[in-house]
Short mmCIF file of C-alpha atoms in Angstrom, two decimals:
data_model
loop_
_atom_site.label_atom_id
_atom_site.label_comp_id
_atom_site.label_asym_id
_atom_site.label_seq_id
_atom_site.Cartn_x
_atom_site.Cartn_y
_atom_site.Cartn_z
CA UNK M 1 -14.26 4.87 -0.88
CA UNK M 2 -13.28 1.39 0.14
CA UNK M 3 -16.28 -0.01 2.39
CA UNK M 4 -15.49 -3.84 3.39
CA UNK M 5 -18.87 -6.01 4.93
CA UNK M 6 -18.86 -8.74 7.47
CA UNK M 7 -15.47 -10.01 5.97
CA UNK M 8 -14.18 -13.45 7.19
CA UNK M 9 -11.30 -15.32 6.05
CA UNK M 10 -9.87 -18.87 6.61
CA UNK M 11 -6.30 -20.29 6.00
CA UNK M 12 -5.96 -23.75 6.66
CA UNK M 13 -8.94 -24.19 8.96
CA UNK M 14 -7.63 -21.05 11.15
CA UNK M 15 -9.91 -17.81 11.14
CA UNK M 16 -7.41 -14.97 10.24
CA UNK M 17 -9.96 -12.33 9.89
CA UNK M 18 -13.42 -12.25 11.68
CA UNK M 19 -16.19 -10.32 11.01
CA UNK M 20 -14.39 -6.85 9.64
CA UNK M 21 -16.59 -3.84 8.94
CA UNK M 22 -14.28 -1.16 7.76
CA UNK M 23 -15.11 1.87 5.77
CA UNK M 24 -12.26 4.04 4.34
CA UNK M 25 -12.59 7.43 2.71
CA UNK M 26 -11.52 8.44 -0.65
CA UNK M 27 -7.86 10.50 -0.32
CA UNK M 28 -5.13 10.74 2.28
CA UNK M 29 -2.76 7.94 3.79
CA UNK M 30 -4.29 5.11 5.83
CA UNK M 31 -1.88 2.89 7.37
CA UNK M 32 -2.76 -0.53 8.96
CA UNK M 33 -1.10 -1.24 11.56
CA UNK M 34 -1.00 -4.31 14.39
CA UNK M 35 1.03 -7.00 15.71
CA UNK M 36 2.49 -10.25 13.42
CA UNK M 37 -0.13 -12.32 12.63
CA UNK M 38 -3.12 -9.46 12.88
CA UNK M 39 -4.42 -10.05 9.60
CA UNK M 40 -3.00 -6.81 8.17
CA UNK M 41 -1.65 -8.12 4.53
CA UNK M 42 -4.00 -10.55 4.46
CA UNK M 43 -6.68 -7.85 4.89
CA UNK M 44 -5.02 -5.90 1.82
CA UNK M 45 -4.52 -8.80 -0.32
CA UNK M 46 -8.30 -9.23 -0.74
CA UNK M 47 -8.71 -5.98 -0.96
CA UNK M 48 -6.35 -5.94 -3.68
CA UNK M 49 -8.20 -9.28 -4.81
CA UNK M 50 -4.77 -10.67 -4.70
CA UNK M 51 -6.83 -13.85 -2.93
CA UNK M 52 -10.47 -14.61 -3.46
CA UNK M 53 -13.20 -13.05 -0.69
CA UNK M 54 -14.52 -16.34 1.10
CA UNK M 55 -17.41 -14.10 2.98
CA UNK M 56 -18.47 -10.97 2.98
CA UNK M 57 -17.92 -8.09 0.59
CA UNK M 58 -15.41 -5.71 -0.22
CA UNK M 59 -15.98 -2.73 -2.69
CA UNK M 60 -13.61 -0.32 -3.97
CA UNK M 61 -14.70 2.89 -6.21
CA UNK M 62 -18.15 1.58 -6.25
CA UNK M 63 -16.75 -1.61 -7.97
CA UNK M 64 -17.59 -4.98 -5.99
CA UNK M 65 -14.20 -7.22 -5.50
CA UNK M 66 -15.37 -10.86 -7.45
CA UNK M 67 -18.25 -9.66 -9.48
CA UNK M 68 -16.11 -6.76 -11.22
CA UNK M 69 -13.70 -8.21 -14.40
CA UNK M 70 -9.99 -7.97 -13.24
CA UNK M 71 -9.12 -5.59 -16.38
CA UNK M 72 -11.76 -2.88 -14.95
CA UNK M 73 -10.50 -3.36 -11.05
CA UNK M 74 -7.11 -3.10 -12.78
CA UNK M 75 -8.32 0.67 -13.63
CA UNK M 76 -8.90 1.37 -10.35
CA UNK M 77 -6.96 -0.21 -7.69
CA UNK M 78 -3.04 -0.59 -7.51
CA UNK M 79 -1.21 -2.84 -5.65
CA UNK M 80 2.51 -3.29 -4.85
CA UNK M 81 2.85 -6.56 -2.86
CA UNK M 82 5.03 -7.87 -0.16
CA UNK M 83 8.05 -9.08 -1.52
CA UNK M 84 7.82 -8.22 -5.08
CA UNK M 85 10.10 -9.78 -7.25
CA UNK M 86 10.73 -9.98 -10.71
CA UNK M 87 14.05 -10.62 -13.03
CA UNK M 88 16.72 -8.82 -11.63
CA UNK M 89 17.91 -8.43 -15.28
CA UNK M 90 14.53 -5.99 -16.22
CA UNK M 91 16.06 -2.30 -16.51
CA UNK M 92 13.97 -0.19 -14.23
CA UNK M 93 12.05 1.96 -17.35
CA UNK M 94 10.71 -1.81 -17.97
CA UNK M 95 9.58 -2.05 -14.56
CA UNK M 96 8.17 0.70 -14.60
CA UNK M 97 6.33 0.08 -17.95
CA UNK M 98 4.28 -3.10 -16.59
CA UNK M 99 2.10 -0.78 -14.92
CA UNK M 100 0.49 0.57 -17.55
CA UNK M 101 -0.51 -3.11 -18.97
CA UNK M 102 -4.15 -2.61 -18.00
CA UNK M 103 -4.66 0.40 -20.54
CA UNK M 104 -2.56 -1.20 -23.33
CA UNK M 105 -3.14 -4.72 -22.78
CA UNK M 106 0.22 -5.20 -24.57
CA UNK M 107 0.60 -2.17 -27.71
CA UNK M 108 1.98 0.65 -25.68
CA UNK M 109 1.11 4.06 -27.17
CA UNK M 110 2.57 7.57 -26.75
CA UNK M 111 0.37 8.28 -23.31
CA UNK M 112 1.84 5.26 -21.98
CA UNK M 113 5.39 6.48 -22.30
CA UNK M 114 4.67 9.73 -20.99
CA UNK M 115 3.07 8.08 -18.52
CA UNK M 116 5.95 6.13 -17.29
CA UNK M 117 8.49 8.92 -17.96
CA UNK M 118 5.95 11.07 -15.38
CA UNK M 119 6.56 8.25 -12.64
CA UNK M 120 9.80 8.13 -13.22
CA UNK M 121 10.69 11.82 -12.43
CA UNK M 122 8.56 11.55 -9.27
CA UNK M 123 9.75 8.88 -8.29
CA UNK M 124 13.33 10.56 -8.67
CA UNK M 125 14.11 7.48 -11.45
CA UNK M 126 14.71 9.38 -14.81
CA UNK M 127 18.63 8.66 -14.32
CA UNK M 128 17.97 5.27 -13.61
CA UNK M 129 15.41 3.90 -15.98
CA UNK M 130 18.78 2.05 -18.09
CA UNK M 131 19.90 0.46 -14.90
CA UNK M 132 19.21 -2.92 -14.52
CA UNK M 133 17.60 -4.07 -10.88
CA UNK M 134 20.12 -5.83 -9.23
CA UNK M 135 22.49 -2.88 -10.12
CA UNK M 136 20.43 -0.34 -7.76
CA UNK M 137 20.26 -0.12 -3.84
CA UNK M 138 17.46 -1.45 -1.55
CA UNK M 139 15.87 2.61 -1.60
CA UNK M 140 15.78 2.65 -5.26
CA UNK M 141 14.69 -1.30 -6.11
CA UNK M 142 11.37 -0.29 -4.01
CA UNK M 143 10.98 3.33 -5.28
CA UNK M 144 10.80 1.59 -8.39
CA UNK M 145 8.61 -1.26 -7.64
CA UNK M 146 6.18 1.79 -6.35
CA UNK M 147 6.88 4.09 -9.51
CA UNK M 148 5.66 1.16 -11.33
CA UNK M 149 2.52 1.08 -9.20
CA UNK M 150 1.55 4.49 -9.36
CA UNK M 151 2.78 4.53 -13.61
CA UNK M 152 -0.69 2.33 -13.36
CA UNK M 153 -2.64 5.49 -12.49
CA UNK M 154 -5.11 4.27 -10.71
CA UNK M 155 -7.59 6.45 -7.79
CA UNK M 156 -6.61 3.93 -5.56
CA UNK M 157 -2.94 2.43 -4.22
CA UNK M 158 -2.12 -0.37 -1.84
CA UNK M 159 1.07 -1.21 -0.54
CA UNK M 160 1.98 -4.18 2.07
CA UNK M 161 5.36 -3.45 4.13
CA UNK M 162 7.45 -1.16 1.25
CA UNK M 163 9.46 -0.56 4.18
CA UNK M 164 11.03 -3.89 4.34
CA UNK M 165 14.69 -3.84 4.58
CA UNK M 166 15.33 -0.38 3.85
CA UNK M 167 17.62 1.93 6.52
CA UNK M 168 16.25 4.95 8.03
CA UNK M 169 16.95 7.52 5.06
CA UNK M 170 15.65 5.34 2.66
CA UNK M 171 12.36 4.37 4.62
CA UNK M 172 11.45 8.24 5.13
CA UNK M 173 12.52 9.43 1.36
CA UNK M 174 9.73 6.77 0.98
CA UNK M 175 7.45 7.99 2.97
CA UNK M 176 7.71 11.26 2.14
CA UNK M 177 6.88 9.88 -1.31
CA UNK M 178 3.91 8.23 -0.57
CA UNK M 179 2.49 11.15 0.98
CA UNK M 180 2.98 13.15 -1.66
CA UNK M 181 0.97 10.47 -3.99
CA UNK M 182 -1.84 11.16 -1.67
CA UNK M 183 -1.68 15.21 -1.28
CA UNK M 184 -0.49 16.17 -4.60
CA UNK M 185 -1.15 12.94 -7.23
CA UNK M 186 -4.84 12.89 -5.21
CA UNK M 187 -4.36 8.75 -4.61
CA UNK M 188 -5.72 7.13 -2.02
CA UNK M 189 -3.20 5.13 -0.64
CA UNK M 190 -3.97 2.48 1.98
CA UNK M 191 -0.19 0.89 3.11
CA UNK M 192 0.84 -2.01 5.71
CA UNK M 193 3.30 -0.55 8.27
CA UNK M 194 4.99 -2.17 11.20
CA UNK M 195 6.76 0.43 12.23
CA UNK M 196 4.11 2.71 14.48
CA UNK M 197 6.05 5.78 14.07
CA UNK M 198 6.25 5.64 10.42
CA UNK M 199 2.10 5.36 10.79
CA UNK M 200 1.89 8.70 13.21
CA UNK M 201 4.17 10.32 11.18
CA UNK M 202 2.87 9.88 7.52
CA UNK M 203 -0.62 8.65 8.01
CA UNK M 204 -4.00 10.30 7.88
CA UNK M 205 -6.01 7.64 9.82
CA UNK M 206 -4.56 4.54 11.27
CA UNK M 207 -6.45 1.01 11.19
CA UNK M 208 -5.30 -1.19 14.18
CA UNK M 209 -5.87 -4.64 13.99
CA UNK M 210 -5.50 -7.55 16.63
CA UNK M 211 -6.44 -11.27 16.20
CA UNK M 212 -7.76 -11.18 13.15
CA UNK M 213 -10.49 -8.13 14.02
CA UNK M 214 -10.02 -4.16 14.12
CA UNK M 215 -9.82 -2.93 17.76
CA UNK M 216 -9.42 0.67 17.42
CA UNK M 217 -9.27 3.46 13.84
CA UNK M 218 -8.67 6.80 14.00
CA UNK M 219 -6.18 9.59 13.31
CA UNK M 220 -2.81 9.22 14.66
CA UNK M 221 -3.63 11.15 17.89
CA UNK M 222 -7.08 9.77 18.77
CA UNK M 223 -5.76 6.09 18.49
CA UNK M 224 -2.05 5.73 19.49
CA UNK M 225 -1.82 5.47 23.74
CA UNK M 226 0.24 3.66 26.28
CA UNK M 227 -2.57 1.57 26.92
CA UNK M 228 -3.30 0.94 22.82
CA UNK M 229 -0.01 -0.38 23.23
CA UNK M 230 0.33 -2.47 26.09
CA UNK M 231 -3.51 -3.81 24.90
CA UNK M 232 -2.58 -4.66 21.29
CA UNK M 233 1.28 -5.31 20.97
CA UNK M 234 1.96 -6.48 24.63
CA UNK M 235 4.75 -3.95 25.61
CA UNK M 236 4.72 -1.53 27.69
CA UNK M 237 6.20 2.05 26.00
CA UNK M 238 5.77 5.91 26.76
CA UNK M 239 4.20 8.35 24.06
CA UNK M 240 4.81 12.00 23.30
CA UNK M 241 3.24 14.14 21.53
CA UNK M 242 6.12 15.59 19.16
CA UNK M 243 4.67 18.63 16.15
CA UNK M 244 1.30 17.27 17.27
CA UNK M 245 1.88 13.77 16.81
CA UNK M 246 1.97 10.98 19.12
CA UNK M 247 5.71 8.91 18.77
CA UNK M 248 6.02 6.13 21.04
CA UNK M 249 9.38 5.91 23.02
CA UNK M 250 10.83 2.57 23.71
#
């Protein structure tokens, strides 16, 4: 489980997050969700220990973020972050490949190739992995930033906004692949959404987050209202309850 202590954090002088106590389960899909400027990627990034924990304590897997080395959190906790980037001339098998860096610290083996060539099928890659970056769409540049994530095989997965910039059928192919990480590849995946529905849809538990502090968690249906909504994004929008899960109507 990820269990985060009276966590504060400061970015030039301004208090971004304030006081978050926050325990999340091992398996399923939790989404964090909130306004711009809630704190949600911030939140993930030291979870990911992407920045360093200024106060309080975050541990992941029973491994304590800043007194763990980064090769052993490596073994435990992927992340993909917001707006990866790397040389648009890497072929995507390469991509792919730099996930597995924490078990081979640099002399690739034989379950390191297998390894990638397994996140390449699911990821629906295997006829791509010559293809250079820039030479694939939006949908298949992320699917294999997040191939390359889960080629790292780690319990747990963090992703801030994969969403970004991809259309509709590209966002839920996705989706539908992240869930799958969590109910078939047993990952925990904890992912930044700003798209609500996305979060009903494809989440187990949601994580809503307003001014820096976390105002409401729960599944889809105990958390997402009109008044949720009006209260934490400042608009006023109908739900419905659609296969049993709330979808807000604007």
């Amino acid at each position: 489980m990820i269990r985060i202590e009276g966590l504060h954090h400061q970015i030039a002088g301004a208090e971004v997050l304030r006081g978050i106590d926050l325990t999340l389960p091992e398996g399923g899909v939790t989404a964090l969700i909130g306004p711009n400027g809630a704190g949600k990627s911030t939140l993930l990034s030291l979870i990911a220990r992407l920045i360093r924990v200024q106060r309080g304590r975050i541990e992941i897997g029973g491994h304590v973020v800043g007194q763990t080395r980064d090769r052993d959190l490596a073994r435990v906790v992927a992340v993909l972050a917001q707006g990866a980037h790397v040389s648009a001339r890497l072929r995507v098998a390469e991509l792919v490949g730099f996930g597995r860096y924490p078990w081979h610290l640099g002399r690739p083996g034989p379950a390191d190739r297998a390894a990638v060539d397994a996140a390449l099928e699911r990821f629906d890659l295997t006829g791509l992995r010559h293809r250079f970056l820039d030479e694939l769409s939006g949908g298949q540049r992320q699917r294999a930033f997040v191939s390359m994530a889960f080629a790292q095989d780690t319990p747990y997965l963090l992703l801030d906004e994969p969403l970004n910039n991809l259309d509709i059928a590209a966002a839920r192919d996705l989706m539908t692949l992240v869930r799958g990480l969590a109910d078939e590849a047993r990952r925990t995946v904890v992912i930044v959404l700003h798209d609500i529905n996305y979060a009903t849809a494809f989440a187990d538990r949601l994580v809503v987050l307003k001014e820096g502090r976390v105002v409401a968690q729960g599944t889809p249906g105990e958390v997402v209202s009109a008044p949720l909504l009006a209260d934490v994004f400042g608009t006023a929008a109908r739900v419905e309850q659609i296969d049993g899960r709330p979808v807000v109507l604007v």
